PDB file of C-alpha atoms in Angstrom:
ATOM      1  CA  MET A   1      83.237  89.337  77.096  1.00 91.00           C
ATOM      2  CA  GLY A   2      82.805  86.415  79.440  1.00 95.00           C
ATOM      3  CA  ILE A   3      86.450  85.270  78.743  1.00 95.00           C
ATOM      4  CA  SER A   4      87.788  88.474  78.957  1.00 94.00           C
ATOM      5  CA  GLY A   5      86.232  88.601  82.622  1.00 95.00           C
ATOM      6  CA  ILE A   6      87.341  85.428  83.406  1.00 96.00           C
ATOM      7  CA  ALA A   7      91.030  86.118  81.985  1.00 93.00           C
ATOM      8  CA  TRP A   8      90.686  89.611  83.890  1.00 92.00           C
ATOM      9  CA  GLY A   9      89.893  87.671  87.329  1.00 94.00           C
ATOM     10  CA  TYR A  10      92.894  85.441  87.014  1.00 92.00           C
ATOM     11  CA  TYR A  11      95.181  88.050  85.912  1.00 89.00           C
ATOM     12  CA  SER A  12      93.887  90.209  89.022  1.00 90.00           C
ATOM     13  CA  ILE A  13      94.564  87.218  91.483  1.00 91.00           C
ATOM     14  CA  ARG A  14      97.933  86.182  90.341  1.00 87.00           C
ATOM     15  CA  GLY A  15      99.233  90.104  90.580  1.00 86.00           C
ATOM     16  CA  ARG A  16      97.745  90.396  93.950  1.00 88.00           C
ATOM     17  CA  GLY A  17     101.049  88.930  95.259  1.00 85.00           C
ATOM     18  CA  ALA A  18     103.381  91.293  93.173  1.00 87.00           C
ATOM     19  CA  SER A  19     105.506  93.721  94.750  1.00 90.00           C
ATOM     20  CA  ALA A  20     105.504  96.330  92.326  1.00 91.00           C
ATOM     21  CA  PRO A  21     102.021  96.227  90.514  1.00 89.00           C
ATOM     22  CA  ILE A  22     102.492  99.225  88.450  1.00 91.00           C
ATOM     23  CA  ALA A  23     105.623  98.015  87.165  1.00 94.00           C
ATOM     24  CA  SER A  24     104.588  94.458  86.172  1.00 92.00           C
ATOM     25  CA  THR A  25     101.301  95.463  84.597  1.00 91.00           C
ATOM     26  CA  ALA A  26     103.449  98.304  82.650  1.00 95.00           C
ATOM     27  CA  GLY A  27     105.950  95.037  81.613  1.00 94.00           C
ATOM     28  CA  ASN A  28     103.166  92.690  80.435  1.00 92.00           C
ATOM     29  CA  PHE A  29     101.769  95.332  78.548  1.00 94.00           C
ATOM     30  CA  ALA A  30     105.255  96.226  76.975  1.00 97.00           C
ATOM     31  CA  ARG A  31     105.492  92.516  76.161  1.00 96.00           C
ATOM     32  CA  THR A  32     101.957  92.318  74.736  1.00 94.00           C
ATOM     33  CA  VAL A  33     102.234  95.101  72.180  1.00 96.00           C
ATOM     34  CA  PRO A  34     104.348  93.446  69.801  1.00 97.00           C
ATOM     35  CA  MET A  35     102.370  90.047  69.764  1.00 96.00           C
ATOM     36  CA  ALA A  36      99.073  91.934  69.445  1.00 94.00           C
ATOM     37  CA  ALA A  37     100.845  94.156  66.402  1.00 94.00           C
ATOM     38  CA  VAL A  38     101.919  91.188  64.646  1.00 96.00           C
ATOM     39  CA  ALA A  39      98.418  89.241  65.226  1.00 94.00           C
ATOM     40  CA  PHE A  40      96.923  92.593  63.837  1.00 88.00           C
ATOM     41  CA  THR A  41      99.226  93.071  60.563  1.00 90.00           C
ATOM     42  CA  LEU A  42      98.545  89.398  59.757  1.00 92.00           C
ATOM     43  CA  PHE A  43      94.953  89.609  60.110  1.00 88.00           C
ATOM     44  CA  ALA A  44      94.986  92.914  57.737  1.00 84.00           C
ATOM     45  CA  VAL A  45      97.323  91.220  55.514  1.00 86.00           C
ATOM     46  CA  LEU A  46      95.655  87.488  55.107  1.00 88.00           C
ATOM     47  CA  SER A  47      91.906  88.723  54.712  1.00 86.00           C
ATOM     48  CA  SER A  48      89.514  91.314  53.012  1.00 80.00           C
ATOM     49  CA  PHE A  49      90.292  93.759  56.021  1.00 76.00           C
ATOM     50  CA  ASP A  50      88.454  97.377  55.374  1.00 82.00           C
ATOM     51  CA  ALA A  51      89.255  99.611  58.298  1.00 81.00           C
ATOM     52  CA  GLN A  52      88.188 103.335  58.163  1.00 89.00           C
ATOM     53  CA  PRO A  53      90.967 105.870  59.654  1.00 91.00           C
ATOM     54  CA  ALA A  54      88.160 106.818  61.913  1.00 94.00           C
ATOM     55  CA  GLY A  55      87.395 103.473  63.561  1.00 90.00           C
ATOM     56  CA  LEU A  56      91.423 102.289  63.792  1.00 86.00           C
ATOM     57  CA  LEU A  57      91.303 105.998  65.841  1.00 92.00           C
ATOM     58  CA  LEU A  58      88.877 105.317  68.056  1.00 94.00           C
ATOM     59  CA  ALA A  59      90.259 101.396  68.857  1.00 87.00           C
ATOM     60  CA  VAL A  60      93.598 103.180  69.538  1.00 88.00           C
ATOM     61  CA  VAL A  61      92.455 105.497  71.916  1.00 94.00           C
ATOM     62  CA  SER A  62      90.066 103.215  73.905  1.00 89.00           C
TER      63      SER A  62
END
């Protein structure tokens, strides 16, 4: 959680000078989703991953 807070602070400071902050954030999100999907898939395949459908749904919704 601490690292997440530091990363969010850094992201906020870097984004302060953006001319279109919403578009910039949307672009960053769109570029991150494929990387997260690959990481999740690798984790699920390479480990003894036991996910419950309700847990996955809650993770996606949050």
